[in-house]
Amino acid sequence: MYKLLLVTDRDEVIRTLQEVGNLANLYLAPVTILQDVQQAIHYMETNAVDAVAYSLHHTDAQPLHQYLIDVRPSLPVFQAHSHLHTWQEELKRTRSFLDRLHADDSDEVYDPEAVREYMRDELLDQLLGRQIKTRDELMARLKLVRAELAMEKHAFLFDFDLPQGEVYLVDRWHYGRERLASALRNNFFGRYVDDIFYGVAVLSPRHIRLLACQRYDGQSEGDLAELTSRVQQHVEGKLRDIKEYLDLDLNIEQYTMLSSIGELTDEGPKA
């Protein structure tokens, strides 16, 4: 049974969760519910917790938020709800996530952080492929994998054309599209550079998409023009490196400034 913790001072959240019914059907133990932040922190220090949610209206949530960042950066965070249907969907999503997180189907040493990193990359790949339906789904999944991406800050989308992409993948690069995306992400663009996250997806042999977005706990974006310039200079420099080391031409076909990464869901305008 997975052990979940809910920290809330909202009666409607507690009441609605209690209406969900038999959580054992989802392989979830009864959810521990606490209203006091310090008590919740002490509980996580002394008890096994597989995931936590918090929704506080009358209490300062900052100490709990900071504790999760500083002390428990890998603990999955799910969302609290006040409607029965959304609670049910959230618990199903959390159960599915925990199943994948704790699955060990290989003979290799199990590394949960490596699994989380893989799931973060998978989520970004789906986002860049426009496979995320709603902003709520995106927010919920970002929290579960503890991806430090800001939902409400400007982001930058680059679409690259590979003029010789089909030939390159067959004759020069023999490891597949997923390995190419990993090489571009890990060896060139990086993941976090100056509070900017860079995510890469190889959507087809001719189409690579790059997302640059801000950290949710980073500094205020300040001067948008300066931020835009930093991102563009970083990308342009890495394109030169990719050409030099991989002999791969990536031509910018389209560049889009997004008001938020939520624009990449089905609820947002198409880029």
Short mmCIF file of C-alpha atoms in Angstrom, two decimals, residues 65 68-69 72-78 97 113 115-125 127 137-152 191-192 197-199 211 213-218 261:
data_model
loop_
_atom_site.label_atom_id
_atom_site.label_comp_id
_atom_site.label_asym_id
_atom_site.label_seq_id
_atom_site.Cartn_x
_atom_site.Cartn_y
_atom_site.Cartn_z
CA HIS A 65 7.08 24.40 0.62
CA LEU A 68 10.05 19.99 0.34
CA ILE A 69 12.56 21.93 -1.78
CA ARG A 72 12.72 16.29 0.27
CA PRO A 73 13.36 17.40 -3.34
CA SER A 74 12.48 13.96 -4.70
CA LEU A 75 9.25 13.34 -2.78
CA PRO A 76 6.34 13.30 -5.27
CA VAL A 77 3.78 16.06 -4.74
CA PHE A 78 0.20 15.47 -5.81
CA PHE A 97 2.98 7.40 -11.20
CA GLU A 113 16.28 9.43 -9.14
CA VAL A 115 13.67 6.90 -12.98
CA ARG A 116 12.39 10.37 -12.08
CA GLU A 117 14.78 11.96 -14.57
CA TYR A 118 13.56 9.62 -17.26
CA MET A 119 9.94 10.45 -16.42
CA ARG A 120 10.69 14.19 -16.52
CA ASP A 121 12.23 13.78 -19.97
CA GLU A 122 9.24 11.69 -21.06
CA LEU A 123 6.83 14.38 -19.86
CA LEU A 124 8.74 17.12 -21.73
CA ASP A 125 8.81 14.95 -24.85
CA LEU A 127 4.57 18.29 -23.99
CA GLU A 137 -2.85 17.74 -16.26
CA LEU A 138 0.46 19.43 -17.01
CA MET A 139 0.62 21.05 -13.58
CA ALA A 140 -0.24 17.78 -11.81
CA ARG A 141 2.43 15.82 -13.68
CA LEU A 142 5.09 18.49 -13.21
CA LYS A 143 4.52 18.31 -9.46
CA LEU A 144 4.68 14.52 -9.32
CA VAL A 145 8.05 14.37 -11.07
CA ARG A 146 9.24 17.47 -9.16
CA ALA A 147 10.12 19.29 -12.36
CA GLU A 148 11.15 22.83 -11.47
CA LEU A 149 9.37 24.51 -14.38
CA ALA A 150 7.38 27.72 -14.03
CA MET A 151 3.83 27.43 -15.34
CA GLU A 152 3.15 31.17 -15.42
CA ARG A 191 19.19 20.97 -18.56
CA TYR A 192 19.42 24.00 -16.26
CA PHE A 197 15.56 24.76 -18.32
CA TYR A 198 16.16 23.42 -21.82
CA GLY A 199 14.13 20.46 -23.06
CA LEU A 211 11.79 24.49 -25.16
CA CYS A 213 11.54 27.88 -19.78
CA GLN A 214 12.20 29.39 -16.40
CA ARG A 215 12.44 27.67 -13.04
CA TYR A 216 9.39 28.08 -10.83
CA ASP A 217 11.58 29.01 -7.86
CA GLY A 218 14.06 31.10 -9.83
CA ILE A 261 4.32 26.54 -21.19
#
